[in-house]
Structure formats: structure tokens, C-alpha cells
Short mmCIF file of C-alpha atoms in Angstrom, two decimals:
data_model
loop_
_atom_site.label_atom_id
_atom_site.label_comp_id
_atom_site.label_asym_id
_atom_site.label_seq_id
_atom_site.Cartn_x
_atom_site.Cartn_y
_atom_site.Cartn_z
CA MET A 1 65.03 117.82 55.49
CA ASN A 2 65.02 114.57 57.38
CA GLN A 3 66.47 112.37 54.72
CA GLN A 4 70.09 111.38 54.76
CA TRP A 5 71.33 114.15 52.63
CA PHE A 6 74.98 113.62 53.18
CA VAL A 7 75.58 111.74 49.97
CA SER A 8 78.21 111.66 47.31
CA ARG A 9 78.38 114.46 44.80
CA ARG A 10 77.54 112.01 42.00
CA GLU A 11 74.47 110.65 43.79
CA TRP A 12 73.42 114.16 44.79
CA LEU A 13 73.58 115.43 41.24
CA LYS A 14 71.62 112.48 40.10
CA ARG A 15 68.87 113.34 42.54
CA VAL A 16 68.85 117.00 41.60
CA GLY A 17 68.91 116.09 37.92
CA ALA A 18 66.10 113.59 38.28
CA ALA A 19 63.96 116.07 40.24
CA ALA A 20 64.42 118.78 37.66
CA ALA A 21 64.37 116.42 34.67
CA VAL A 22 67.52 118.18 33.54
CA PRO A 23 70.58 116.09 32.92
CA PRO A 24 73.70 117.85 34.16
CA ARG A 25 74.86 118.65 30.67
CA MET A 26 75.68 122.20 31.60
CA LEU A 27 78.51 120.72 33.63
CA LEU A 28 80.44 119.71 30.54
CA PRO A 29 82.09 123.04 29.79
CA LEU A 30 83.50 123.03 33.33
CA VAL A 31 85.53 119.91 32.73
CA SER A 32 88.43 119.74 30.31
CA PRO A 33 88.57 116.94 27.70
CA SER A 34 90.99 115.04 29.93
CA GLY A 35 88.38 115.04 32.64
CA ALA A 36 90.37 117.21 34.97
CA ALA A 37 88.64 120.07 36.72
CA VAL A 38 89.19 123.45 35.12
CA PRO A 39 90.72 125.84 37.68
CA THR A 40 88.02 127.82 39.38
CA LEU A 41 87.76 130.90 41.52
CA ALA A 42 88.64 129.44 44.87
CA GLN A 43 89.98 125.94 45.08
CA SER A 44 90.89 125.72 48.71
CA PRO A 45 88.02 124.73 50.98
CA GLY A 46 87.10 127.53 53.30
CA ALA A 47 88.57 130.20 51.06
CA PRO A 48 87.60 133.51 52.62
CA ALA A 49 84.67 135.26 51.05
CA ALA A 50 85.51 138.20 48.84
CA ALA A 51 83.40 140.67 50.78
CA PRO A 52 84.14 141.60 54.39
CA LEU A 53 82.36 139.52 57.01
CA GLU A 54 79.23 141.03 58.52
CA THR A 55 78.31 138.65 61.31
CA LEU A 56 80.68 135.75 61.82
CA THR A 57 84.19 135.99 63.20
CA ALA A 58 87.00 135.18 60.77
CA ALA A 59 87.59 131.85 62.47
CA GLU A 60 83.87 130.93 62.37
CA ALA A 61 83.67 131.85 58.70
CA GLU A 62 86.67 129.74 57.94
CA THR A 63 85.21 126.68 59.68
CA LEU A 64 81.80 127.25 58.08
CA GLY A 65 83.41 127.59 54.65
CA ALA A 66 85.25 124.31 55.20
CA ILE A 67 82.01 122.52 56.16
CA ALA A 68 80.19 123.95 53.15
CA ALA A 69 83.04 122.88 50.87
CA ARG A 70 82.53 119.27 52.00
CA LEU A 71 78.72 119.35 51.73
CA ILE A 72 78.81 120.56 48.12
CA PRO A 73 82.39 119.93 47.14
CA THR A 74 84.47 121.32 44.30
CA ASP A 75 85.35 118.35 42.15
CA ALA A 76 85.48 117.05 38.59
CA ASN A 77 81.79 117.85 38.20
CA GLY A 78 82.51 121.49 38.67
CA PRO A 79 82.50 124.20 41.32
CA GLY A 80 80.77 123.81 44.65
CA ALA A 81 79.71 125.75 47.73
CA SER A 82 83.11 127.46 47.98
CA GLU A 83 82.87 129.10 44.58
CA ALA A 84 79.21 129.86 45.16
CA ARG A 85 80.28 131.63 48.38
CA ALA A 86 77.59 129.86 50.39
CA ALA A 87 79.37 130.83 53.62
CA GLN A 88 79.16 134.49 52.61
CA TYR A 89 75.43 134.02 52.09
CA ILE A 90 75.06 132.53 55.57
CA ASP A 91 77.22 135.25 57.15
CA ARG A 92 74.95 137.98 55.76
CA ALA A 93 71.72 136.14 56.48
CA LEU A 94 72.75 135.64 60.10
CA GLY A 95 72.68 139.38 60.46
CA GLY A 96 69.11 139.56 59.19
CA ALA A 97 66.68 136.96 58.00
CA LEU A 98 68.44 134.09 59.82
CA ALA A 99 69.46 136.15 62.90
CA SER A 100 67.65 133.75 65.20
CA PHE A 101 70.27 131.12 64.28
CA ARG A 102 73.31 133.23 65.15
CA GLU A 103 73.80 131.57 68.52
CA THR A 104 73.20 128.11 67.05
CA TYR A 105 76.05 128.77 64.61
CA ARG A 106 78.36 130.12 67.30
CA ALA A 107 77.84 127.13 69.55
CA GLY A 108 77.79 124.54 66.75
CA LEU A 109 80.96 125.77 65.05
CA ALA A 110 82.75 125.93 68.40
CA ALA A 111 81.58 122.42 69.26
CA LEU A 112 82.76 121.11 65.89
CA ASP A 113 86.24 122.54 66.35
CA GLN A 114 86.44 121.17 69.87
CA TYR A 115 85.29 117.77 68.63
CA ALA A 116 88.01 117.92 65.90
CA GLU A 117 90.64 118.85 68.47
CA ASN A 118 89.56 116.03 70.81
CA THR A 119 89.39 113.30 68.18
CA LYS A 120 91.94 114.37 65.53
CA GLY A 121 94.16 116.79 67.42
CA SER A 122 93.58 119.65 65.00
CA PRO A 123 90.95 122.32 64.27
CA PHE A 124 88.46 121.25 61.62
CA VAL A 125 89.90 123.40 58.84
CA ARG A 126 93.33 121.78 59.16
CA LEU A 127 92.02 118.25 58.61
CA SER A 128 92.08 116.29 55.38
CA ALA A 129 88.85 116.09 53.40
CA ALA A 130 88.41 112.46 54.43
CA ASP A 131 88.77 113.35 58.13
CA GLN A 132 86.39 116.28 57.71
CA ASP A 133 83.82 114.00 56.08
CA GLY A 134 84.20 111.52 58.94
CA LEU A 135 83.55 114.20 61.57
CA LEU A 136 80.58 115.61 59.66
CA ARG A 137 79.09 112.13 59.44
CA ASP A 138 79.50 111.85 63.20
CA VAL A 139 77.64 115.14 63.63
CA GLU A 140 74.91 114.03 61.23
CA ARG A 141 74.48 110.70 63.06
CA ASN A 142 74.49 112.30 66.51
CA ALA A 143 77.75 110.50 67.30
CA ALA A 144 79.75 113.64 68.08
CA ALA A 145 80.13 114.84 71.66
CA GLY A 146 79.78 118.45 72.73
CA PHE A 147 76.70 119.49 70.69
CA SER A 148 73.33 120.33 72.18
CA ASN A 149 71.71 118.80 69.07
CA ALA A 150 74.28 117.68 66.51
CA PRO A 151 71.92 116.41 63.75
CA ALA A 152 69.87 119.58 63.96
CA PHE A 153 73.01 121.66 63.52
CA PHE A 154 74.08 119.47 60.63
CA ASN A 155 70.71 119.83 58.89
CA LEU A 156 70.66 123.55 59.49
CA VAL A 157 74.07 124.11 57.94
CA LEU A 158 73.19 121.78 55.05
CA ALA A 159 69.92 123.63 54.37
CA HIS A 160 71.63 127.01 54.46
CA THR A 161 74.52 125.75 52.31
CA ILE A 162 72.07 124.60 49.71
CA GLN A 163 70.34 127.99 49.89
CA GLY A 164 73.70 129.78 49.60
CA THR A 165 74.74 127.69 46.62
CA PHE A 166 71.50 127.88 44.61
CA CYS A 167 69.71 131.05 45.79
CA ASP A 168 69.18 134.17 43.74
CA PRO A 169 72.63 135.84 43.73
CA HIS A 170 71.02 138.89 45.29
CA TYR A 171 71.56 137.30 48.68
CA GLY A 172 75.29 136.94 48.38
CA GLY A 173 75.47 133.28 47.44
CA ASN A 174 75.36 131.50 44.08
CA ALA A 175 78.22 133.84 43.13
CA SER A 176 78.72 134.23 39.36
CA PHE A 177 75.69 131.87 39.02
CA VAL A 178 77.90 128.85 39.56
CA GLY A 179 75.10 127.00 41.43
CA TRP A 180 72.57 127.46 38.64
CA ASP A 181 75.11 126.55 35.97
CA LEU A 182 76.05 123.45 37.93
CA ILE A 183 72.52 121.97 37.69
CA GLY A 184 71.75 123.39 34.26
CA TYR A 185 69.15 125.85 35.46
CA PRO A 186 69.07 128.63 32.87
CA GLY A 187 67.95 131.22 35.39
CA VAL A 188 65.07 133.62 35.81
CA ARG A 189 63.21 134.22 32.54
CA LEU A 190 60.13 136.33 32.07
CA ALA A 191 59.10 134.65 28.81
CA VAL A 192 59.71 131.23 27.33
CA THR A 193 59.46 130.34 23.64
CA ALA A 194 57.87 127.17 22.27
CA ASP A 195 61.33 125.90 21.28
CA GLU A 196 62.60 126.43 24.81
CA GLN A 197 59.77 124.21 26.07
CA GLY A 198 60.96 121.23 24.06
CA LEU A 199 62.14 118.19 26.01
CA ASN A 200 65.69 118.51 24.73
CA ALA A 201 65.91 122.26 24.86
CA ARG A 202 68.96 123.68 26.61
CA PRO A 203 68.21 127.38 26.91
CA ALA A 204 71.30 129.56 27.30
CA PRO A 205 71.69 130.77 30.88
CA THR A 206 70.43 134.30 31.44
CA HIS A 207 72.83 134.97 34.31
CA MET A 208 70.44 137.51 35.71
CA SER A 209 69.10 137.86 39.18
CA ALA A 210 65.35 138.36 39.43
CA TYR A 211 66.20 141.87 40.63
CA ASP A 212 68.30 142.57 37.58
CA TYR A 213 65.01 142.78 35.68
CA ARG A 214 63.60 146.29 35.66
CA MET A 215 60.22 144.89 36.46
CA PHE A 216 61.39 143.69 39.89
CA SER A 217 64.36 145.93 40.66
CA GLY A 218 62.22 148.37 42.60
CA ARG A 219 61.16 145.57 44.94
CA ARG A 220 64.62 144.36 45.84
CA PRO A 221 64.33 142.88 49.34
CA ALA A 222 66.69 144.21 51.95
CA ARG A 223 69.54 141.76 51.51
CA ALA A 224 69.84 140.74 55.11
CA ALA A 225 66.92 142.34 56.88
CA LEU A 226 64.00 140.27 55.69
CA ASP A 227 61.40 139.68 58.29
CA GLU A 228 61.63 136.11 59.30
CA ARG A 229 59.33 134.77 61.92
CA GLY A 230 58.75 131.40 63.40
CA ASP A 231 60.61 128.22 63.05
CA HIS A 232 62.85 127.84 60.06
CA HIS A 233 64.36 124.41 60.21
CA GLY A 234 61.65 123.11 57.99
CA ASP A 235 62.68 124.02 54.51
CA MET B 1 36.34 158.04 68.51
CA ALA B 2 34.29 156.71 65.65
CA THR B 3 34.68 158.53 62.37
CA GLU B 4 31.61 158.97 60.24
CA LEU B 5 32.44 158.33 56.62
CA LYS B 6 30.42 159.25 53.56
CA ARG B 7 27.56 156.85 53.21
CA THR B 8 27.84 154.19 50.51
CA ASP B 9 25.47 151.70 48.91
CA VAL B 10 27.58 148.62 49.53
CA ALA B 11 30.59 147.79 51.74
CA ILE B 12 32.46 144.64 50.79
CA VAL B 13 34.47 143.26 53.68
CA GLY B 14 37.52 141.45 52.26
CA LEU B 15 38.52 141.89 48.63
CA GLY B 16 39.61 138.32 48.02
CA ALA B 17 38.52 136.00 45.31
CA VAL B 18 34.84 136.30 46.29
CA GLY B 19 34.60 139.94 47.42
CA GLY B 20 36.60 141.04 44.38
CA VAL B 21 34.29 139.26 42.02
CA ALA B 22 31.26 140.77 43.74
CA ALA B 23 32.62 144.30 43.25
CA LEU B 24 32.40 144.15 39.49
CA PRO B 25 28.69 143.59 38.89
CA LEU B 26 27.81 145.93 41.75
CA THR B 27 29.83 148.81 40.36
CA GLN B 28 28.66 148.06 36.84
CA ALA B 29 25.11 148.36 38.11
CA GLY B 30 25.93 151.91 39.19
CA LEU B 31 26.15 151.36 42.93
CA ASP B 32 28.70 153.07 45.16
CA VAL B 33 30.93 150.29 46.50
CA ILE B 34 33.53 150.51 49.22
CA GLY B 35 35.93 147.55 49.60
CA LEU B 36 37.74 146.87 52.88
CA GLU B 37 40.88 144.76 52.71
CA ALA B 38 43.44 143.98 55.45
CA GLY B 39 46.31 143.48 53.01
CA SER B 40 47.72 145.97 50.57
CA TRP B 41 47.36 146.33 46.83
CA LEU B 42 50.22 144.31 45.30
CA ARG B 43 51.55 145.03 41.83
CA ALA B 44 53.30 142.97 39.24
CA GLU B 45 56.70 144.04 40.51
CA ASP B 46 55.95 142.47 43.90
CA PHE B 47 56.00 139.05 42.32
CA ALA B 48 59.70 138.55 41.63
CA PRO B 49 60.55 134.89 40.93
CA ASP B 50 62.82 134.66 43.96
CA GLU B 51 62.62 131.12 45.35
CA LEU B 52 64.42 131.96 48.62
CA ARG B 53 62.10 134.84 49.46
CA ASN B 54 58.87 133.26 48.18
CA ASN B 55 59.33 129.66 49.35
CA TYR B 56 61.68 129.74 52.34
CA ARG B 57 61.38 133.13 53.98
CA GLY B 58 57.62 133.48 54.12
CA TRP B 59 57.33 136.25 51.55
CA PRO B 60 56.53 139.19 53.84
CA GLN B 61 53.73 140.65 51.73
CA SER B 62 51.94 137.37 51.32
CA VAL B 63 50.22 137.15 54.68
CA GLN B 64 50.15 140.67 56.01
CA LYS B 65 47.15 140.15 58.18
CA ALA B 66 48.30 136.82 59.54
CA ASN B 67 51.71 138.26 60.28
CA LEU B 68 50.11 140.89 62.52
CA GLU B 69 47.90 138.42 64.30
CA ILE B 70 50.59 135.77 64.84
CA PRO B 71 48.22 132.85 64.89
CA THR B 72 49.46 129.65 66.46
CA HIS B 73 48.61 126.03 65.96
CA ARG B 74 48.69 122.77 67.89
CA PRO B 75 48.08 119.23 66.69
CA THR B 76 45.94 118.26 69.74
CA ALA B 77 44.16 120.20 72.48
CA SER B 78 46.79 119.29 75.08
CA ALA B 79 49.89 119.84 72.92
CA PRO B 80 51.93 123.02 73.38
CA TYR B 81 51.25 125.60 70.66
CA SER B 82 53.73 126.40 67.94
CA PRO B 83 54.09 129.62 66.05
CA ARG B 84 52.25 129.58 62.75
CA LEU B 85 54.11 128.12 59.81
CA THR B 86 56.00 130.75 57.88
CA ILE B 87 54.81 129.21 54.66
CA HIS B 88 51.15 130.03 54.63
CA PRO B 89 48.72 128.82 51.96
CA MET B 90 46.75 132.10 51.85
CA MET B 91 47.32 135.65 50.73
CA ASN B 92 46.34 138.94 52.33
CA ALA B 93 46.01 141.51 49.57
CA VAL B 94 43.52 142.89 47.12
CA GLY B 95 42.66 139.80 45.08
CA GLY B 96 43.37 137.46 48.00
CA THR B 97 44.48 133.98 47.17
CA SER B 98 43.46 134.47 43.52
CA LEU B 99 46.82 136.34 43.29
CA HIS B 100 48.70 133.22 44.20
CA TYR B 101 47.24 129.93 43.12
CA TRP B 102 47.72 127.27 40.49
CA ALA B 103 45.76 129.33 37.97
CA GLN B 104 43.47 126.37 37.29
CA SER B 105 39.84 127.36 37.27
CA TRP B 106 37.88 124.09 37.14
CA ARG B 107 34.15 123.82 37.18
CA LEU B 108 32.69 121.21 39.52
CA SER B 109 31.66 118.07 37.72
CA PRO B 110 28.03 116.92 37.54
CA TRP B 111 28.91 114.22 40.02
CA ASP B 112 29.92 116.75 42.65
CA PHE B 113 26.39 118.14 42.85
CA LYS B 114 24.91 114.69 43.52
CA VAL B 115 27.69 113.19 45.53
CA ALA B 116 25.48 111.40 48.12
CA THR B 117 23.09 109.95 45.52
CA GLU B 118 25.85 108.97 43.12
CA THR B 119 27.96 107.36 45.83
CA ARG B 120 25.01 105.22 47.00
CA ARG B 121 24.13 104.31 43.40
CA ARG B 122 27.60 103.36 42.38
CA TYR B 123 29.12 101.94 45.57
CA GLY B 124 26.12 101.16 47.76
CA ALA B 125 24.67 102.94 50.83
CA SER B 126 27.09 101.08 53.12
CA ARG B 127 29.95 103.12 51.70
CA ILE B 128 28.73 106.32 53.38
CA PRO B 129 29.88 106.21 56.98
CA LYS B 130 27.27 106.43 59.75
CA GLY B 131 26.84 110.02 60.87
CA SER B 132 28.33 111.44 57.66
CA THR B 133 26.93 114.81 56.77
CA VAL B 134 27.55 114.38 53.04
CA GLU B 135 24.59 115.71 51.05
CA ASP B 136 23.62 116.46 47.46
CA TRP B 137 23.53 120.07 46.42
CA PRO B 138 19.95 121.41 46.17
CA PHE B 139 20.52 122.02 42.44
CA GLY B 140 22.70 120.71 39.66
CA LEU B 141 25.58 122.00 37.52
CA GLU B 142 23.14 123.43 34.95
CA GLU B 143 21.95 125.97 37.54
CA LEU B 144 25.47 127.33 37.93
CA GLU B 145 26.56 127.05 34.29
CA PRO B 146 25.64 130.61 33.29
CA TYR B 147 27.61 131.94 36.27
CA TYR B 148 30.62 129.79 35.51
CA ASP B 149 30.44 131.01 31.95
CA ARG B 150 30.29 134.62 33.06
CA VAL B 151 33.27 134.42 35.43
CA GLU B 152 35.33 132.44 32.87
CA ARG B 153 34.75 135.22 30.32
CA GLU B 154 35.58 137.90 32.85
CA ILE B 155 38.90 136.41 33.93
CA GLY B 156 39.84 134.80 30.60
CA VAL B 157 40.00 131.11 31.39
CA SER B 158 41.63 129.07 28.63
CA GLY B 159 40.95 125.50 27.55
CA LYS B 160 39.20 123.20 25.11
CA ALA B 161 35.56 122.29 25.70
CA GLY B 162 34.76 118.58 25.69
CA ASN B 163 30.99 118.90 26.05
CA ILE B 164 29.03 121.74 24.44
CA ASN B 165 25.32 121.30 25.06
CA GLY B 166 25.80 117.54 25.23
CA ARG B 167 27.90 117.28 22.05
CA ILE B 168 31.12 115.49 22.98
CA ASP B 169 34.38 116.75 21.51
CA ARG B 170 37.25 114.31 22.14
CA GLY B 171 39.70 117.18 21.84
CA GLY B 172 38.57 118.42 25.24
CA ASN B 173 37.59 116.91 28.58
CA ILE B 174 34.91 114.34 27.66
CA PHE B 175 33.96 113.92 31.32
CA GLU B 176 32.96 117.49 32.00
CA GLY B 177 29.38 118.68 32.38
CA ALA B 178 27.75 120.43 29.45
CA ARG B 179 28.81 123.98 28.75
CA ALA B 180 26.91 126.46 26.68
CA ARG B 181 29.93 127.38 24.50
CA GLU B 182 33.67 127.12 24.15
CA TYR B 183 36.19 128.53 26.61
CA PRO B 184 36.80 132.24 26.05
CA MET B 185 40.51 131.59 25.43
CA PRO B 186 42.22 128.79 23.46
CA PRO B 187 44.17 126.09 25.35
CA LEU B 188 47.70 126.88 26.45
CA ARG B 189 50.53 125.83 24.21
CA GLY B 190 51.76 122.33 24.99
CA SER B 191 55.37 121.76 26.09
CA GLY B 192 57.60 118.81 25.20
CA PHE B 193 56.70 117.30 28.53
CA THR B 194 52.91 117.70 28.30
CA ASP B 195 52.96 116.45 24.67
CA MET B 196 54.81 113.32 25.73
CA MET B 197 52.55 112.71 28.74
CA GLY B 198 49.41 113.31 26.68
CA GLU B 199 50.56 110.86 23.98
CA ALA B 200 51.46 108.22 26.57
CA ALA B 201 48.04 108.60 28.25
CA ARG B 202 46.21 108.25 24.93
CA GLN B 203 48.09 105.06 24.16
CA LEU B 204 46.69 103.69 27.42
CA GLY B 205 43.20 104.59 26.32
CA TRP B 206 42.96 107.55 28.65
CA HIS B 207 41.52 110.92 27.75
CA ALA B 208 44.21 113.58 28.00
CA PHE B 209 43.11 117.05 27.11
CA PRO B 210 44.80 120.46 27.02
#
């Protein structure tokens, strides 16, 4: 993930839509006729996850939630990483599959807060969205002091935020399938009809995890304890 | 201490795409066959469409042998080694990589068997670099055709023939080598996307086929 991924929501949706050849039509029901966002589960960036934290401290989770909320923001297009509970996904994964990144998160989140204090006089979560975006751009461009490798940390959090927003809900992210609904992905299906393969088909979302299907439920991976070896920045 | 097992007629080491195919005719011929495989026997329920697990977390079952061996790689002899990539293009299981591939079972084309001769004829001898080891096969497609045919029937390959005993059918791949008969299974249903692409290709004078 070496590209400049810190792009506007509109541009980002365009890219996702182009890649999947699916226009973001599923977004429409999320926006009222006036164009205003319909109230969603958790509007405030960094809203605490519903489930108790498993790995991060409360302060770390709050900062991480605020970062994720800027990377995939809640806006007129619909819900974002906050509603998907991407930070909850990362919290759980850091206790298992992504455990090798626990220290990277500890150091990176602390460095971000210190950088926010030094430059804006406030912890990251207390800043305006515009100030938060400015600091995150600094981190992305390696212009922020106090990090051992700021762009690597940025890319890591971005990759994991994307995972937490669009993964199978089994892993604690993509809560209520908001990530899949956002991009018009109808979800896991074991069979597809000819009509559903038409260019203009818009299959109704299944809102099922792969492990909700009886065929796969017996092979549910341990949520956090997946064996993960080697280097995982790649994605 | 070595354990002496019951004697067998044939031991196949590795039940991948090749060893697995060998097991069938051997057992059908009445031989006792033992297959040795480093991976386990995966079942349909092991193949959950879970992008995170399968694409990003190095699906644990997929490379059981490689996971135990922890192979490493380096781009040059003097570079430091790196752990193997977690996304690995092979499978360790009964069936091997045939469990996990694009499910496209192409025959080689007639050209492939005469690649050195055909390259010289079409592009000139100078186009083959000095010291190249490229060679023609010692026989042509027709030698392998009955075996292709047999495996295609066994595993149920689908498609539309474009050349049956030299008779060209424009509904299929007109460039393929001669086959003795049709595919054992009909072509897959087209989708809106493949129909559109096929039509666009035909308008360009190309030869799309299902």
C-alpha cells in the first residue's frame, strides 16, 4: 500500500466503485432526500466500541478510533470506520493475529498524541477534524516528529482500518455490515442466479458472515488467535 | 526406530495435482496404492469465502508444510534473508494446488510443442538469444490429445470446442489444436460482463469464445 491513500471520501469511493465496477448506489438509502446524513449508530469520532477492550488501553482505543474516523469518515455518503467499529477489530486482532504490531501501536499512538500536544496544544481526540487531518497528513508524509517510522505507522493503521471496515463481521469490524453496504457489496453468497449476473443487477444484501452459513460454521477461525507469521505490512 | 508397514504395490509421494491423478488409474487397475501427503485432507467447509483470512492472513491450512519449514527468500545472494511471504502460491493438502487455482484447464497449443521451430520460422533465428535452451518437444499435441481428453472427462472440464478433428467451429476457440470430440461439459453461463466483453471483441474482429 504505497500509493497516497489519504484521499477524500468522494475520490476514495470513486476508486472503490471503479475497481468493483459497482456504482455506490447502495449508498442512497443512507441519505435523506434533503441530502443530509441519516443519524447513525455512533456519530462522534472515536466513539467507544460496544464490547469491552481486549488489548488497547481506553486512551489508546479512543485515539485509534479518532484516527480511523478520519481515514474513512462518517459523512453524507454514509457511515464510516466508526460505525463499522474498525478500532474494535484492531483491538481484538492485536491480541491475536496482529499481536506482532502491539508495540507499534503503543508507540505510534503515543507519538501521535505527543505530536498533537506539541503542535496544537491538545491531545489528538480533542482536535477539530481539520486539525486531525492536518496531523495525519504530516504523519503520512513523514513530517511529524517523534515517530520511529511515521509513514509506516500511517500505512499500517490505514490498512487495518480498511480491514476493520470491510472484513467479514466475524472479526469484530464491519459491524452491522455497514462497510459492505457502503460499497454496494451484497455479501457472501453460495450461489448466484443468471439475473444476478446481469450488468445492472443489484442483488439484495445477504447480511450474513461466511460463518453464518452452516457449511462453514464449523470452521470458524479463532477470532483473535489466527496464526500469523512473517511480515504483514504488505497487504 | 523404523516401522515396517504392510507392503504395497505403489507408494505415491505427494498427492497433489500429479500424484492425485496417478492414483486413479493405478487403483482402477487393481493395484494397492499408498499415498503420502504432507498436508491434511481439506473439506468443502474449509473453504469459507473469508477475504481477510484467505488473502491477508495466510490461510493457515493452505501451506501446512511450508509453515513448518519456514522457508526464507532473498533477492540476491548477498542480501539478508526475509521470512517467506505469508501469501503463498501453493497448497499443501490432498489435491495440492488443484484445490486452489483459477479452475482453467487449458491444453497447450500446437505452437507450444514446436516453439523453437515456430519462433525461427516466424521471427527469424536471430530472435532466439544465444545460449537459450529453448527446444521443441519431441512430439506434438496429437500425441497428448488422448490423455488430455481422458483427464478432461475425469475432472469435468467445460467449454466449447473450436476444432474437432480439423473442423473449425467459430463458436469455440478457433486457434486451438484439434480435439477428438467436444468438451465433456457445456460452457459456463455468460454474465452481463462477459457478454459485453465478448460482443465488443467480436466487433473488433477478434474471436471471443466461452
